XYZ file of C-alpha atoms in Angstrom:
428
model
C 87.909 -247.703 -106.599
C 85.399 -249.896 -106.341
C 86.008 -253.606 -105.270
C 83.052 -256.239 -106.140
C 82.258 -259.438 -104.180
C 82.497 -262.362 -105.882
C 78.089 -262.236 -105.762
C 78.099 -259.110 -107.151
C 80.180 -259.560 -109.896
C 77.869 -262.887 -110.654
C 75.188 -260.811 -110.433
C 76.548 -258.578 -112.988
C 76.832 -261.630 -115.296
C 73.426 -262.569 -114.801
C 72.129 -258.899 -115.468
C 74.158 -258.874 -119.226
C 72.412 -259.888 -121.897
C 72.443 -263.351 -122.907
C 73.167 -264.763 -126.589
C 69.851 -265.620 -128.776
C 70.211 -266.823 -132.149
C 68.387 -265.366 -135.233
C 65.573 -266.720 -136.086
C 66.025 -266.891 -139.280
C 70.048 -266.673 -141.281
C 69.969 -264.991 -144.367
C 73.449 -263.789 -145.605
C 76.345 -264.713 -143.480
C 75.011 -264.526 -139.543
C 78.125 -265.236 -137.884
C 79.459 -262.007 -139.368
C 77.437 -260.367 -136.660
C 79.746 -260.880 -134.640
C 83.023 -259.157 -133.971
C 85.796 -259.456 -131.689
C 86.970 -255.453 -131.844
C 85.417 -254.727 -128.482
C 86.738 -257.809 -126.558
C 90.318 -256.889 -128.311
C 90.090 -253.223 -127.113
C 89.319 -254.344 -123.730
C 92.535 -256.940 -123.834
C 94.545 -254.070 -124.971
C 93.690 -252.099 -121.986
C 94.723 -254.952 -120.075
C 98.261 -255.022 -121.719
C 97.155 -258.424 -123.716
C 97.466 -261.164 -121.150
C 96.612 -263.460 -123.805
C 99.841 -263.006 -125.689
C 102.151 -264.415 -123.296
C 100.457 -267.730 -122.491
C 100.505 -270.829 -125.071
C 97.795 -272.688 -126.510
C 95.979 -276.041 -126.991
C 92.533 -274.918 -129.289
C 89.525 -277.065 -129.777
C 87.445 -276.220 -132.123
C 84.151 -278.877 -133.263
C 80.451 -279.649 -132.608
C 80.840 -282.530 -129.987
C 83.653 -283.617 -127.867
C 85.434 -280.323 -127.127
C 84.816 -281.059 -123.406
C 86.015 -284.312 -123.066
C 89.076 -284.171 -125.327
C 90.441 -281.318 -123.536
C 89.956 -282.538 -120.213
C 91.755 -285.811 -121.441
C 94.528 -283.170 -122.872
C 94.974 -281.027 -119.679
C 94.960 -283.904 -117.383
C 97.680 -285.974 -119.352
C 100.029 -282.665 -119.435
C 99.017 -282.245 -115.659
C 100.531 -285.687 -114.981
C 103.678 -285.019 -116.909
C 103.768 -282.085 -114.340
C 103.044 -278.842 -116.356
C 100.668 -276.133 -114.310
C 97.459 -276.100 -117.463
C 94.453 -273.918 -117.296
C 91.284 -274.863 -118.952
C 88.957 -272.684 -120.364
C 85.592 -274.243 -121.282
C 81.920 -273.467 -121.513
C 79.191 -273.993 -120.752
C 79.063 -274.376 -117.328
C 76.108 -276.241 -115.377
C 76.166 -274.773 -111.895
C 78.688 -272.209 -111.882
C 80.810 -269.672 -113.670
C 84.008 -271.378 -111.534
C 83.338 -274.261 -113.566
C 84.705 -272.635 -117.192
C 88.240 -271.606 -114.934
C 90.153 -274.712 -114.028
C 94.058 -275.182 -113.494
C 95.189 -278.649 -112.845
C 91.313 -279.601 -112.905
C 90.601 -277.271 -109.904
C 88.110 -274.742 -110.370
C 88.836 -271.228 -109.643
C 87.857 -269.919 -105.976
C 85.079 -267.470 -105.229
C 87.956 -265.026 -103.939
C 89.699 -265.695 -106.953
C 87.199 -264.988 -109.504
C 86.165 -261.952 -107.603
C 89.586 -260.586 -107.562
C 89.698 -261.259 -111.510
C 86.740 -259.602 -111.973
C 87.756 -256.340 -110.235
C 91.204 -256.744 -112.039
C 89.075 -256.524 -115.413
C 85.719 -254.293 -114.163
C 87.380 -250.691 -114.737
C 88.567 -251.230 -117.722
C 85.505 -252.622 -119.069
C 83.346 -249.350 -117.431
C 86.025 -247.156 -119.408
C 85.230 -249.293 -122.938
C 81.437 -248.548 -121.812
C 81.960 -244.724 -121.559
C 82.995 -245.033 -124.895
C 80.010 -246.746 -125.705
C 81.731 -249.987 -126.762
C 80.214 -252.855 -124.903
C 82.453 -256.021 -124.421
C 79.573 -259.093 -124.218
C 79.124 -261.528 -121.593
C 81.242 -264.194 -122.899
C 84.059 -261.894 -123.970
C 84.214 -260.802 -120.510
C 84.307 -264.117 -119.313
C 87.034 -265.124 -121.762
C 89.351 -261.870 -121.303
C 89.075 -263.131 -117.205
C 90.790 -266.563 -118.624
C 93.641 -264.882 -119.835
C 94.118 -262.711 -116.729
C 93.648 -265.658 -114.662
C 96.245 -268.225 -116.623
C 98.562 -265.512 -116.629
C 98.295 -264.692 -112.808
C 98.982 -268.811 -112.220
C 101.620 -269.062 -114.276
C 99.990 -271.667 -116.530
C 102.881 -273.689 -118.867
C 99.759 -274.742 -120.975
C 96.256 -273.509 -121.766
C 93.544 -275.888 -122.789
C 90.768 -273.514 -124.184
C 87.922 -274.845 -125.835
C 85.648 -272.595 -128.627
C 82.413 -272.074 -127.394
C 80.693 -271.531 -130.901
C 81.982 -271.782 -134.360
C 85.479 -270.815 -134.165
C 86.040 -268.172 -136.400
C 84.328 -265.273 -134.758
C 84.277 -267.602 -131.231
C 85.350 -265.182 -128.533
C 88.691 -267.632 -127.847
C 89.561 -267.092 -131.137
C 92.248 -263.675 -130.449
C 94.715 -265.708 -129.065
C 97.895 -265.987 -131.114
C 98.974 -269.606 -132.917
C 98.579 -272.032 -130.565
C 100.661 -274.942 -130.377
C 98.037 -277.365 -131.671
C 94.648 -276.683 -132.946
C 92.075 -279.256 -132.919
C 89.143 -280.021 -134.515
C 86.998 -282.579 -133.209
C 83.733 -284.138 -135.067
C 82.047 -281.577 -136.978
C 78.283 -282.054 -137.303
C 75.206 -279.675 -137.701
C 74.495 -277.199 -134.499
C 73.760 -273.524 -134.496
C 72.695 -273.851 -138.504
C 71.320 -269.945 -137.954
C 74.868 -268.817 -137.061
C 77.428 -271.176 -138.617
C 75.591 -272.448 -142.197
C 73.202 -274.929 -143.246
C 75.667 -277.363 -144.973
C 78.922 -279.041 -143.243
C 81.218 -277.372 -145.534
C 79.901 -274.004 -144.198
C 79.838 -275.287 -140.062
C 83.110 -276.602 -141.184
C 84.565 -273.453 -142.334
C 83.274 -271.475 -139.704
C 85.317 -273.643 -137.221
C 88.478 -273.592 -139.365
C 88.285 -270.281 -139.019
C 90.721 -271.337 -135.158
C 93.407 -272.594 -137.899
C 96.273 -269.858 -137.693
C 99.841 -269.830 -139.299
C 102.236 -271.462 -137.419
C 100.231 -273.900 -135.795
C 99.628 -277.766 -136.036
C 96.167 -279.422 -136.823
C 94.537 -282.616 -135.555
C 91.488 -283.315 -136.515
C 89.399 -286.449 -135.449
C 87.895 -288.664 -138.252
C 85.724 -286.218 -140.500
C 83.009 -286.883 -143.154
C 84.943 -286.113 -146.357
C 83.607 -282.659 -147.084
C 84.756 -281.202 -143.992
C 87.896 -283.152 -144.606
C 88.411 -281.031 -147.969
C 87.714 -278.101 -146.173
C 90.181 -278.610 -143.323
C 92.871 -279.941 -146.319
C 92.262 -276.487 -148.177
C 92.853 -274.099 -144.996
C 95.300 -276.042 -143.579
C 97.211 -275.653 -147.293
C 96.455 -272.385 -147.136
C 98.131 -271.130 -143.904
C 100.983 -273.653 -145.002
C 100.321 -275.471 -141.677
C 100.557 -279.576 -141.316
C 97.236 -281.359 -140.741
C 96.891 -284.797 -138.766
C 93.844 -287.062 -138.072
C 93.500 -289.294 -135.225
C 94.168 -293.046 -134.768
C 90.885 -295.108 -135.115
C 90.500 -296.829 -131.549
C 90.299 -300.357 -131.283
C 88.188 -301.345 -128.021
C 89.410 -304.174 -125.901
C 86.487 -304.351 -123.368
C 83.764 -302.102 -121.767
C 81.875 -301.776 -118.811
C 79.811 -299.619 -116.578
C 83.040 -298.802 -114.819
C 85.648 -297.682 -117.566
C 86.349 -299.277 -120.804
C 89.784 -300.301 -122.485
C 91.263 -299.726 -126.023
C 94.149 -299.696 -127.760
C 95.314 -297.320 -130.456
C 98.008 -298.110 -133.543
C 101.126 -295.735 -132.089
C 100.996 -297.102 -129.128
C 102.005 -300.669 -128.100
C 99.479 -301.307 -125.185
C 96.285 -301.166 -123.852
C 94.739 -297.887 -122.050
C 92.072 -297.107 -120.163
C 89.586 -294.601 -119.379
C 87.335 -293.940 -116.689
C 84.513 -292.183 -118.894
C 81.750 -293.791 -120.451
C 80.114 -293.673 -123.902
C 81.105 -295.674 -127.261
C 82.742 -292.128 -128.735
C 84.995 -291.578 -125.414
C 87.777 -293.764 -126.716
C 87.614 -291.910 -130.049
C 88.266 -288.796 -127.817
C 91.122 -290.525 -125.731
C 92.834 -291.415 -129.233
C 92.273 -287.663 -130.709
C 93.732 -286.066 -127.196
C 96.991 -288.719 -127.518
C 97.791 -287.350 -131.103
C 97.118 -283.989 -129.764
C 99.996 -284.660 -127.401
C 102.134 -286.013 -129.862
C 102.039 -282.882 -131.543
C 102.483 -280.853 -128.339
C 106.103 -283.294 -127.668
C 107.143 -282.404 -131.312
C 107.049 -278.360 -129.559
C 109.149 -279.020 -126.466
C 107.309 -280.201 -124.180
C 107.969 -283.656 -121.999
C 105.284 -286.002 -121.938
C 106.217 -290.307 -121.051
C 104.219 -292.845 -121.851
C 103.364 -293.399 -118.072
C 101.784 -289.947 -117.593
C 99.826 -290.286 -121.035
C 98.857 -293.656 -119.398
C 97.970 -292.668 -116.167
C 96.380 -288.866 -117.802
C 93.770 -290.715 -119.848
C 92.953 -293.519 -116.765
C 92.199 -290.377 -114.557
C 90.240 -287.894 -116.564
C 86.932 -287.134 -115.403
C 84.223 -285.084 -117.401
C 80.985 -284.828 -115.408
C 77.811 -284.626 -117.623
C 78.856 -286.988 -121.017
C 77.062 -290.191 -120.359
C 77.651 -290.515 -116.590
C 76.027 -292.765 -114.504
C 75.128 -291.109 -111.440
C 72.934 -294.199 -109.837
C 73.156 -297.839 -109.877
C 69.631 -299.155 -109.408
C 68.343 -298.686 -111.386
C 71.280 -297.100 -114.056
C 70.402 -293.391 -114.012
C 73.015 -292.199 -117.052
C 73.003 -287.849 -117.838
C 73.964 -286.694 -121.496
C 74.325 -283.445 -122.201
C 74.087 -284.349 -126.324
C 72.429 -281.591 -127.896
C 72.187 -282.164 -131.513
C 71.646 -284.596 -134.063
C 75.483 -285.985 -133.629
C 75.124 -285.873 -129.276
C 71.573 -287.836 -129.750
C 73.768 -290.504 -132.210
C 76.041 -291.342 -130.605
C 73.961 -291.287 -127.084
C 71.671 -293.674 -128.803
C 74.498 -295.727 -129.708
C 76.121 -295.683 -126.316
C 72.350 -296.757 -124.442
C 72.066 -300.039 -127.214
C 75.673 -301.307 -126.722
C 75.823 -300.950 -123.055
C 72.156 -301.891 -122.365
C 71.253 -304.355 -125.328
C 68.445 -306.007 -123.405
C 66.041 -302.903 -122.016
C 64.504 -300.217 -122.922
C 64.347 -296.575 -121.896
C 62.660 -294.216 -119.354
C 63.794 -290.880 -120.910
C 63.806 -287.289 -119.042
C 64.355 -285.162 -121.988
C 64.770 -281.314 -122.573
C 65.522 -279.483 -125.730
C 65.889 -276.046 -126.885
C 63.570 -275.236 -129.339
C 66.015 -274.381 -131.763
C 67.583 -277.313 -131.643
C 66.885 -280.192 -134.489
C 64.425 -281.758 -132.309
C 62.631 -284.099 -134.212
C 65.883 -285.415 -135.907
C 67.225 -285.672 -132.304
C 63.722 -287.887 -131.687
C 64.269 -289.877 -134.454
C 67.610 -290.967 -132.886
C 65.910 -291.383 -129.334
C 62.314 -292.410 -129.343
C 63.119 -295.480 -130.784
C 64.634 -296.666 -127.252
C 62.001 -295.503 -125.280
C 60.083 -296.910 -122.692
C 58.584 -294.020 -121.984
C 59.546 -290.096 -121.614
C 59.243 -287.430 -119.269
C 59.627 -284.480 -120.574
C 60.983 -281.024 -119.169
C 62.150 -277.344 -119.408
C 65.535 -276.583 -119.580
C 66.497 -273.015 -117.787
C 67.247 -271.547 -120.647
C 64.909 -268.589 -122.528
C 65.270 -270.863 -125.703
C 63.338 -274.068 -123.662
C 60.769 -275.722 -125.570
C 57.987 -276.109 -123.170
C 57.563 -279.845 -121.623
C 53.724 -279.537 -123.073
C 54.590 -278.861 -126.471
C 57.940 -281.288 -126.650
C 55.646 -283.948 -124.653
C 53.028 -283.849 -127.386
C 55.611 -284.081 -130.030
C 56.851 -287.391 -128.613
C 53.187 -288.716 -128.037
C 52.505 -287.933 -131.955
C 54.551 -290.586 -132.875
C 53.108 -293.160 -130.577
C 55.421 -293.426 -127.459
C 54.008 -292.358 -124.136
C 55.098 -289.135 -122.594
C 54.107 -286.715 -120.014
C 55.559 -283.391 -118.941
C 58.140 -283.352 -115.202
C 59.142 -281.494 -112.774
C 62.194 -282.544 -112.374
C 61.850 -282.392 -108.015
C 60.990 -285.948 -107.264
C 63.132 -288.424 -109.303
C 62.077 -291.565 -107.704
C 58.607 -291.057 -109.677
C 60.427 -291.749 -113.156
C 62.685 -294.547 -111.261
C 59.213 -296.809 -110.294
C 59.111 -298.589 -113.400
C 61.986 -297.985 -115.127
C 65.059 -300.147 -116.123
C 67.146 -297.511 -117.199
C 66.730 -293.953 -117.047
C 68.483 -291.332 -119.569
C 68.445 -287.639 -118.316
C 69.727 -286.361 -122.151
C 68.955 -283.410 -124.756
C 70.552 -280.525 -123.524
C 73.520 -279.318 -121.097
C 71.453 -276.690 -119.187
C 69.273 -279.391 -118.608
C 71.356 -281.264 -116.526
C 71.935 -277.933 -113.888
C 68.113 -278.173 -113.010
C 67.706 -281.830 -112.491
C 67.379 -283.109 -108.480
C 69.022 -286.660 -107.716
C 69.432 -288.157 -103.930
């Protein structure tokens, strides 16, 4: 048999066909989708997926950040937890972590010729596993093989049809804020985004949700009635102080301040949603003190979510990507830099809301360079460039090789609009 190296089975990723939205809905999109060929392709693997539990984040922004803050606080209380999330920015290791480590070259090769046959015998059949349920199925082989106590994984799309979403009940499902993003797939109102990513919510499981606007609220209430399963809502955060090097906050259920490492106004909203995750995951067994909580939410790192990556001046990367990302970016850039304005890099699929995510931005600006994201769906730096310069702000398409250009005349500079972006962009 065959055995790949770890380039050519990333070669064989590259060579699949990639996901493009419709262009236009019509009818129920997501029901394109179905999850018969990644489930015959798990069943030839004996279903790896059932004997592993659960942690499933569902939502439009924050699934990164509030599982990382989840896996790291039950790595601390000394549980083994993979983490399964997507996309990644520079490689496919980067969607396979356990205990924050991303999986080795050798490793994923091995994986892949572990899963390989049995996806060449599903082929022969003429059923055609895609790219992501390839990817996903390797999660569950991998977990397994490491003897994960936990598994963090976070829906890439949706949640209903999502290819994460054939795992059994998991032990909590979350749902953080729910906002508009793939309209062409998941619906053009929030109660129809929101029931697509109910669609995670499974008997026998728990639900925390962050805070919600209150028709995605009724829609979580009726599922969660529904499958008979309890539903809980995060703590609202008060903040004690921020900085550029962490900020602190305390929550209602717990008597003390905390701290986290990670920047951006909604981070402490995703610290408190990750500690009532946990709370639910202690009601199921497992062990989890106060000082690894503590210490879990002071060490998580999540590169990409309003980091600062230089100090002079501030060069902050967002990978915010729709109308809620730009928001709350926008709100992050006025409260920690009140006084100055913005030098912008931005690029944004054209699919994207753009000129709701410009309304957001543009009114911070300085100035904007703008750029191509790798990504077939790119809206060319010309045409997003003259959209910005329509409504009176200067901009001018960017390489992206030579940084210390933009940095000349800037105060602060905000690398933002999309998360392939980010994987293109050169920084000394």
């Amino acid at each position: 048999m065959r055995e790949y190296s770890y380039e050519e089975a990333i070669e064989f990723f590259k060579n699949l066909p990639h996901f493009v939205p419709p262009v236009e809905s019509g009818g129920k999109p997501a029901d394109m989708f179905s999850l018969d060929a990644e489930n015959a392709l798990l069943e030839k693997l004996g279903n790896p997926h059932m004997d592993l539990k659960y942690v499933h984040v569902a939502g439009t922004n924050g699934k990164g950040s509030t599982s990382a803050f989840i896996a790291t606080i039950l790595q601390e209380a000394n549980y083994k937890v993979g983490c399964f999330t997507s996309p990644f920015l520079f490689t496919y290791n980067e969607m396979y972590k356990v205990n924050g480590q991303d999986i080795s070259d050798e490793d994923f090769a091995r994986i892949f010729n572990i899963v390989k046959p049995y996806y060449d015998e599903l082929a022969h059949e003429e059923i055609y596993p895609s790219e992501y349920e390839i990817l996903t199925v390797m999660s569950f082989v991998y977990f397994k093989d490491m003897g994960c106590d936990m598994v963090v994984m976070e829906v890439s799309m949706g949640g209903r049809v999502d290819t994460t979403n054939v795992i059994p009940s998991p032990v909590v499902s979350v749902i953080t804020p729910i906002s508009y993003d793939h309209m062409t797939i998941l619906g053009n109102t929030l109660a129809e985004i929101a029931t697509e990513k109910a669609g995670i919510i499974k008997p026998g499981t728990v639900v925390v949700s962050a805070k919600q606007e209150p028709e995605v609220v009724e829609v979580l209430a009726k599922v969660c009635q529904e499958k008979k399963v309890e539903l809980h809502f995060a703590s609202e955060p008060a903040v004690v102080s921020r900085n550029l090097k962490g900020q602190d906050f305390m929550v209602a259920e717990f008597g003390s301040t905390l701290s986290t490492q990670l920047l951006g106004t909604y981070q402490v909203k995703n610290a408190a949603l990750a500690m009532r995750v946990i709370e639910q995951i202690k009601r199921s067994g497992f062990r989890v003190s106060d000082g690894a909580l503590r210490t879990g939410l002071r060490k998580t790192d999540w590169f990409g979510r309003f980091t600062m990556i230089k100090n002079n001046p501030p060069v902050i990367i967002d990978g915010g990507h729709n109308r809620q990302g730009a928001a709350v970016l926008a709100d992050s850039l006025r409260t920690y830099f009140p006084e100055n304005k913005i030098t912008f890099v931005l690029g944004i699929l054209k699919d994207k809301e753009v000129d709701v995510m410009l309304d957001e931005l543009l009114p911070l600006a300085k100035e904007v360079y703008t750029m191509e994201v790798p990504n077939p769906r790119t809206m060319s730096a010309d045409e997003l460039a003259e959209r910005i310069t329509s409504r009176g702000v200067k901009a001018q398409p960017f390489s992206g090789e030579d940084i210390s250009a933009v940095e000349e005349d800037a105060d602060v500079i905000c690398m933002a609009g999309s998360l392939y972006l980010l994987s293109s962009l050169t920084v000394d």
